[in-house]
Structures are given as structure tokens and as C-alpha cells.
CSV table of C-alpha atoms in Angstrom, one decimal:
chain,number,residue,atom,x,y,z
I,1,UNK,CA,0.1,0.0,0.0
I,2,UNK,CA,1.1,3.5,-0.6
I,3,UNK,CA,0.2,5.0,2.7
I,4,UNK,CA,3.3,6.1,4.7
I,5,UNK,CA,2.7,4.9,8.3
I,6,UNK,CA,6.1,5.8,9.6
I,7,UNK,CA,8.4,4.1,11.9
I,8,UNK,CA,6.5,4.8,15.1
I,9,UNK,CA,2.8,4.8,15.9
I,10,UNK,CA,1.3,6.3,19.1
I,11,UNK,CA,-1.6,4.4,20.8
I,12,UNK,CA,-3.9,6.7,22.8
I,13,UNK,CA,-7.5,6.5,24.1
I,14,UNK,CA,-10.0,9.4,23.4
I,15,UNK,CA,-9.5,11.0,26.9
I,16,UNK,CA,-5.6,11.0,26.4
I,17,UNK,CA,-5.5,12.8,23.0
I,18,UNK,CA,-6.5,16.2,21.7
I,19,UNK,CA,-5.9,17.8,18.3
I,20,UNK,CA,-3.1,19.9,19.8
I,21,UNK,CA,-1.3,16.9,21.2
I,22,UNK,CA,-1.7,15.1,17.9
I,23,UNK,CA,0.1,17.9,16.2
I,24,UNK,CA,2.9,17.6,18.8
I,25,UNK,CA,3.3,13.9,18.1
I,26,UNK,CA,3.4,14.6,14.4
I,27,UNK,CA,6.2,17.0,14.9
I,28,UNK,CA,8.0,14.5,17.2
I,29,UNK,CA,8.1,12.0,14.3
I,30,UNK,CA,5.1,9.8,14.8
I,31,UNK,CA,3.8,8.5,11.5
I,32,UNK,CA,0.5,7.2,12.8
I,33,UNK,CA,-1.8,7.9,15.7
I,34,UNK,CA,-3.9,5.0,16.8
I,35,UNK,CA,-7.2,5.5,18.5
I,36,UNK,CA,-7.7,2.8,21.0
I,37,UNK,CA,-10.6,1.2,22.9
I,38,UNK,CA,-13.5,0.9,20.4
I,39,UNK,CA,-14.0,4.4,19.0
I,40,UNK,CA,-17.5,5.0,17.8
I,41,UNK,CA,-18.7,4.4,14.2
I,42,UNK,CA,-18.9,8.2,13.3
I,43,UNK,CA,-15.0,8.5,13.7
I,44,UNK,CA,-15.6,12.1,14.7
I,45,UNK,CA,-12.4,12.3,16.7
I,46,UNK,CA,-10.3,10.7,14.0
I,47,UNK,CA,-11.6,13.6,11.7
I,48,UNK,CA,-10.5,16.3,14.2
I,49,UNK,CA,-7.1,14.7,14.6
I,50,UNK,CA,-6.7,14.6,10.9
I,51,UNK,CA,-7.8,18.2,10.6
I,52,UNK,CA,-5.2,19.2,13.2
I,53,UNK,CA,-2.2,17.5,11.4
I,54,UNK,CA,-0.8,17.5,7.9
I,55,UNK,CA,1.0,14.2,7.2
I,56,UNK,CA,0.1,11.9,10.1
I,57,UNK,CA,-1.9,8.9,9.5
I,58,UNK,CA,-4.8,8.3,11.9
I,59,UNK,CA,-6.0,4.8,12.5
I,60,UNK,CA,-8.4,3.0,14.8
I,61,UNK,CA,-7.2,0.4,17.2
I,62,UNK,CA,-9.8,-0.9,16.9
I,63,UNK,CA,-13.4,-0.3,15.7
I,64,UNK,CA,-15.3,-3.1,17.5
I,65,UNK,CA,-17.5,-5.3,15.4
I,66,UNK,CA,-20.1,-5.6,18.2
I,67,UNK,CA,-20.6,-2.0,18.9
I,68,UNK,CA,-19.9,-0.1,15.6
I,69,UNK,CA,-22.3,-0.7,12.7
I,70,UNK,CA,-20.3,-1.7,9.7
I,71,UNK,CA,-22.2,0.4,7.1
I,72,UNK,CA,-21.9,3.5,9.4
I,73,UNK,CA,-18.2,2.9,9.8
I,74,UNK,CA,-17.8,2.6,6.0
I,75,UNK,CA,-19.7,5.9,5.4
I,76,UNK,CA,-17.3,7.5,8.0
I,77,UNK,CA,-14.3,6.1,6.1
I,78,UNK,CA,-15.5,7.7,2.9
I,79,UNK,CA,-16.0,11.0,4.6
I,80,UNK,CA,-12.5,11.0,6.0
I,81,UNK,CA,-10.9,9.7,2.7
I,82,UNK,CA,-12.6,12.5,0.8
I,83,UNK,CA,-11.3,15.2,3.1
I,84,UNK,CA,-7.9,13.7,3.9
I,85,UNK,CA,-7.0,11.2,1.2
I,86,UNK,CA,-4.6,8.5,2.0
I,87,UNK,CA,-4.4,9.3,5.7
I,88,UNK,CA,-6.8,7.1,7.5
I,89,UNK,CA,-6.5,3.4,8.2
I,90,UNK,CA,-9.3,1.4,9.6
I,91,UNK,CA,-8.4,-1.1,12.2
I,92,UNK,CA,-11.2,-3.4,13.1
I,93,UNK,CA,-11.5,-6.2,15.8
I,94,UNK,CA,-13.9,-8.6,17.6
I,95,UNK,CA,-13.5,-7.4,21.2
I,96,UNK,CA,-13.5,-9.7,24.2
I,97,UNK,CA,-15.9,-12.3,25.5
I,98,UNK,CA,-15.5,-10.8,28.9
I,99,UNK,CA,-17.0,-7.5,27.8
I,100,UNK,CA,-19.7,-8.4,25.1
I,101,UNK,CA,-22.6,-10.5,26.2
I,102,UNK,CA,-23.3,-11.3,22.5
I,103,UNK,CA,-19.9,-12.5,21.9
I,104,UNK,CA,-19.9,-15.7,19.8
I,105,UNK,CA,-18.2,-17.2,16.7
I,106,UNK,CA,-15.4,-14.5,16.6
I,107,UNK,CA,-13.9,-15.7,13.3
I,108,UNK,CA,-17.2,-15.8,11.4
I,109,UNK,CA,-18.4,-12.6,12.9
I,110,UNK,CA,-15.2,-10.7,12.0
I,111,UNK,CA,-15.1,-12.2,8.5
I,112,UNK,CA,-18.7,-11.1,8.0
I,113,UNK,CA,-17.9,-7.7,9.4
I,114,UNK,CA,-15.1,-7.2,6.9
I,115,UNK,CA,-17.3,-8.3,4.0
I,116,UNK,CA,-19.9,-5.8,5.1
I,117,UNK,CA,-17.3,-3.0,5.1
I,118,UNK,CA,-16.0,-3.9,1.7
I,119,UNK,CA,-19.4,-4.2,0.1
I,120,UNK,CA,-20.0,-0.7,1.5
I,121,UNK,CA,-16.9,0.6,-0.4
I,122,UNK,CA,-14.3,0.5,2.3
I,123,UNK,CA,-11.3,-1.0,0.4
I,124,UNK,CA,-9.6,-4.0,1.9
I,125,UNK,CA,-6.3,-2.3,1.3
I,126,UNK,CA,-7.3,0.3,4.0
I,127,UNK,CA,-8.4,-2.2,6.6
I,128,UNK,CA,-6.3,-4.0,9.2
I,129,UNK,CA,-7.4,-6.7,11.7
I,130,UNK,CA,-6.6,-7.0,15.3
I,131,UNK,CA,-5.4,-10.6,15.1
I,132,UNK,CA,-3.4,-12.7,17.5
I,133,UNK,CA,-3.9,-16.4,16.8
I,134,UNK,CA,-2.9,-18.2,13.5
I,135,UNK,CA,-6.5,-18.4,12.1
I,136,UNK,CA,-7.3,-14.7,12.7
I,137,UNK,CA,-3.8,-13.9,11.2
I,138,UNK,CA,-4.7,-15.9,8.1
I,139,UNK,CA,-7.9,-13.9,7.8
I,140,UNK,CA,-6.0,-10.7,8.0
I,141,UNK,CA,-3.6,-11.9,5.3
I,142,UNK,CA,-6.4,-13.1,3.0
I,143,UNK,CA,-9.1,-10.4,3.4
I,144,UNK,CA,-7.2,-7.2,4.5
I,145,UNK,CA,-4.0,-5.2,4.4
I,146,UNK,CA,-2.6,-6.8,7.5
I,147,UNK,CA,-2.8,-7.0,11.2
I,148,UNK,CA,-2.6,-4.9,14.4
I,149,UNK,CA,-1.3,-6.8,17.4
I,150,UNK,CA,-1.1,-5.9,21.1
I,151,UNK,CA,0.0,-7.5,24.4
I,152,UNK,CA,2.8,-9.3,22.5
I,153,UNK,CA,6.5,-9.7,22.3
I,154,UNK,CA,8.8,-9.7,19.3
I,155,UNK,CA,8.5,-13.5,18.9
I,156,UNK,CA,4.9,-13.0,18.2
I,157,UNK,CA,5.9,-10.3,15.6
I,158,UNK,CA,8.1,-12.9,14.0
I,159,UNK,CA,5.3,-15.5,13.9
I,160,UNK,CA,2.9,-13.0,12.5
I,161,UNK,CA,5.3,-12.0,9.7
I,162,UNK,CA,5.7,-15.7,8.9
I,163,UNK,CA,1.9,-16.2,8.6
I,164,UNK,CA,1.2,-12.9,6.6
I,165,UNK,CA,4.3,-13.1,4.4
I,166,UNK,CA,5.8,-10.2,2.4
I,167,UNK,CA,3.6,-7.3,1.3
I,168,UNK,CA,1.2,-7.4,4.2
I,169,UNK,CA,1.2,-5.1,7.2
I,170,UNK,CA,2.4,-6.2,10.6
I,171,UNK,CA,1.8,-3.5,13.1
I,172,UNK,CA,2.6,-4.7,16.7
I,173,UNK,CA,2.0,-2.4,19.6
I,174,UNK,CA,4.3,-2.5,22.7
I,175,UNK,CA,3.9,-0.9,26.2
I,176,UNK,CA,6.6,1.6,27.0
I,177,UNK,CA,7.6,3.4,30.2
I,178,UNK,CA,10.8,5.5,30.5
I,179,UNK,CA,11.4,4.6,34.0
I,180,UNK,CA,14.8,3.2,35.2
I,181,UNK,CA,13.7,1.7,38.5
I,182,UNK,CA,12.6,-1.8,37.7
I,183,UNK,CA,10.4,-2.2,40.9
I,184,UNK,CA,8.6,1.0,40.1
I,185,UNK,CA,8.1,0.3,36.4
I,186,UNK,CA,6.8,-3.2,37.1
I,187,UNK,CA,4.3,-1.8,39.7
I,188,UNK,CA,3.1,0.7,37.2
I,189,UNK,CA,2.8,-2.0,34.5
I,190,UNK,CA,0.8,-4.3,36.8
I,191,UNK,CA,-1.6,-1.5,37.8
I,192,UNK,CA,-2.9,-1.1,34.3
I,193,UNK,CA,-2.7,-3.2,31.1
I,194,UNK,CA,-0.7,-5.4,30.6
I,195,UNK,CA,-1.1,-6.4,34.3
I,196,UNK,CA,-4.8,-5.9,34.4
I,197,UNK,CA,-5.5,-7.6,31.0
I,198,UNK,CA,-4.1,-11.0,31.7
I,199,UNK,CA,-7.5,-12.4,32.5
I,200,UNK,CA,-8.8,-11.5,29.2
I,201,UNK,CA,-9.1,-14.8,27.4
I,202,UNK,CA,-7.9,-13.7,23.9
I,203,UNK,CA,-4.7,-12.3,25.4
I,204,UNK,CA,-4.0,-15.1,27.8
I,205,UNK,CA,-4.5,-17.8,25.2
I,206,UNK,CA,-2.0,-15.9,22.9
I,207,UNK,CA,0.5,-15.6,25.7
I,208,UNK,CA,0.3,-19.4,26.3
I,209,UNK,CA,1.0,-20.0,22.7
I,210,UNK,CA,4.1,-17.8,23.1
I,211,UNK,CA,5.4,-20.1,25.9
I,212,UNK,CA,4.3,-18.2,29.0
I,213,UNK,CA,3.2,-20.5,31.9
I,214,UNK,CA,0.2,-20.3,34.2
I,215,UNK,CA,2.7,-19.0,36.9
I,216,UNK,CA,3.6,-16.1,34.5
I,217,UNK,CA,-0.1,-15.3,33.9
I,218,UNK,CA,-1.2,-15.6,37.6
I,219,UNK,CA,-2.3,-12.4,39.3
I,220,UNK,CA,-0.9,-9.4,37.5
I,221,UNK,CA,2.0,-11.2,35.9
I,222,UNK,CA,5.4,-12.6,36.7
I,223,UNK,CA,8.5,-10.4,36.5
I,224,UNK,CA,9.5,-12.4,33.4
I,225,UNK,CA,6.1,-11.6,31.6
I,226,UNK,CA,6.1,-7.9,32.6
I,227,UNK,CA,9.7,-7.4,31.6
I,228,UNK,CA,9.1,-8.9,28.1
I,229,UNK,CA,5.7,-7.1,27.6
I,230,UNK,CA,6.9,-3.7,28.7
I,231,UNK,CA,9.8,-1.7,27.3
I,232,UNK,CA,11.1,0.1,30.5
I,233,UNK,CA,14.4,1.6,31.7
I,234,UNK,CA,16.4,4.5,30.3
I,235,UNK,CA,15.2,6.0,27.1
I,236,UNK,CA,17.9,4.1,25.3
I,237,UNK,CA,16.8,0.8,26.7
I,238,UNK,CA,13.2,1.5,25.9
I,239,UNK,CA,14.1,2.3,22.3
I,240,UNK,CA,16.2,-0.9,22.0
I,241,UNK,CA,13.3,-3.1,23.1
I,242,UNK,CA,10.8,-1.4,20.7
I,243,UNK,CA,13.0,-1.6,17.7
I,244,UNK,CA,13.3,-5.4,18.4
I,245,UNK,CA,9.9,-5.6,16.6
I,246,UNK,CA,11.2,-4.0,13.5
I,247,UNK,CA,14.0,-6.6,13.5
I,248,UNK,CA,11.4,-9.3,13.9
I,249,UNK,CA,9.6,-8.2,10.7
I,250,UNK,CA,7.2,-5.3,11.8
I,251,UNK,CA,6.4,-2.5,9.4
I,252,UNK,CA,5.9,-0.1,12.3
I,253,UNK,CA,6.1,-0.4,16.1
I,254,UNK,CA,3.3,1.2,18.0
I,255,UNK,CA,3.9,2.6,21.4
I,256,UNK,CA,1.4,2.1,24.3
I,257,UNK,CA,2.7,4.7,26.8
I,258,UNK,CA,2.3,3.8,30.6
I,259,UNK,CA,2.3,6.2,33.5
I,260,UNK,CA,0.6,9.4,34.4
I,261,UNK,CA,1.9,11.4,31.4
I,262,UNK,CA,1.3,9.4,28.2
I,263,UNK,CA,2.2,12.4,25.8
I,264,UNK,CA,5.4,13.1,27.7
I,265,UNK,CA,6.3,9.4,27.6
I,266,UNK,CA,5.6,9.3,23.8
I,267,UNK,CA,7.8,12.3,23.3
I,268,UNK,CA,10.7,10.9,25.2
I,269,UNK,CA,10.4,7.6,23.3
I,270,UNK,CA,10.4,9.3,20.0
I,271,UNK,CA,13.6,11.1,20.7
I,272,UNK,CA,15.2,7.9,21.9
I,273,UNK,CA,13.9,5.8,18.9
I,274,UNK,CA,15.1,8.4,16.5
I,275,UNK,CA,18.6,8.5,17.9
I,276,UNK,CA,18.9,4.7,18.0
I,277,UNK,CA,17.5,4.2,14.5
I,278,UNK,CA,19.9,6.7,13.1
I,279,UNK,CA,22.8,5.1,15.1
């Protein structure tokens, strides 16, 4: 695809981002701003963020198949594409059985959702799937432009690239915290995702496939698990851990900032990654 997503993506929820902060992140070198946590089908915030920036791609991470009507989402895609051509990427996903009472047949539901989007004119080349397991990764390969992944390590990125092959997008997201004190960094990580997300079936099953044990997954996570899911330490150490995804075959590494100042953390990470990548 011709869209330039950049080396780094910034993952933020609606309450964590404003148009002004989006412009700051663009100036800092982020190529994509990902809107997390099931943005609504009207994609109004995505439009405001696109209005405030000039080059940055805005993507959804992800529109939820259970809560966002596909035809409404497709109409929103067309509106954004007409106003900001080539700058919006539609990430879609199935959500979690712990949240949605109607959750059933995730593979069939997501396949049907993508078909509804494409019938309404949203091109497959502008859709990526939140996919973790092999079957969903194959669906992303066969029906869309690629995959968004989260709560993963570089080994998962290697596996995803092996399934999707060349020419498809592999867009992992990794937690990041510029905090050199290991005990403090682990405590922060355990008080939020990833620590609070280990009971989510989709994530837990994927972590088991990656070789983590029940002891790793118990409570809010073992030290080993937290250390491999969160890039923490000095800014240089954080950058090294994030760039491991690019070495594993990612097209971009998305940054999930942890801590009380997500924008500040993203800016620190951008400086460190830029220096490490040039070096």
C-alpha cells in the first residue's frame, strides 16, 4: 500500500489525546496516531485529529465489530478519505468475550464484518485486523491489508510475519515506560494493562501460545512476563526493546505509553528511537 505509516505509531485513548497533542506527536516524528478502545462508528475524533495534522495517518485500534455498525463505519471512512485522502487506516477487531454478552463465533463474525465493510466501499487495502492467533492472522492476510497486534512480544511479531508473508502489514503495539527503576516500572505496569489484562481470554491464550506459563499469567503477571511485555528503563533501553519488533519483521512499532503522562512518555520515546535508529 502507498500509505506512509512511519516508523512509530502512538496508541492513545480518546481521553488521552487532543488535536493539539496530535500535532505535537506529528512534529516529534510519529507517523501514525492509533485511537484505542473501540472508537464510535462516526469516527468524529479521527476527523478532528486529521484536521489538526498535515501528514500523520490516523488509525483505529480498533473499531469493534459488536458496537460499531459496519455500514456507518464505511460511510465515515468515505468522509475521511474524501477530506484527507490517504491518511486514514481502519483497524477493526472482535473485542473480548468478557465484555460483550453477545460474543460468539469470533472468526465468522469478524469475516462477515469485513465483508460488510468492503461491500459498502471501504477497500480491503485500507483495513487491518486485530489478530493474534494463527486463524485470525490468516484472515488478516487473505481479506485485509494486514494486522494490528497488542500485548505481545517480538517473537509474536516474527510469527505474524511468517503467517502474513511479504507485502502485508504487521503492526505490533508494545507498552513503553521511560522509568529506570525496575520495581517501580513493574508496579506501574501491573496496575494497568498489561497487568490488568491477563484475565482476558484472547490475550491469555495468545501468551500461552508464546510459551508463558500459568505462573507467568497468575495475578498481575510474573516479572518475566512484565519485563518482556513492557519496554522500560532508560530511554535508550526502551528504544532498543521497541526496535526489536522491526528486526522481527514489523512495518511499524506502535507505542502504548504507561504512566501518568502518556504524551510526555511518547515524546521521550520518539527522541530515543530516532537516535537509536539513526545510530
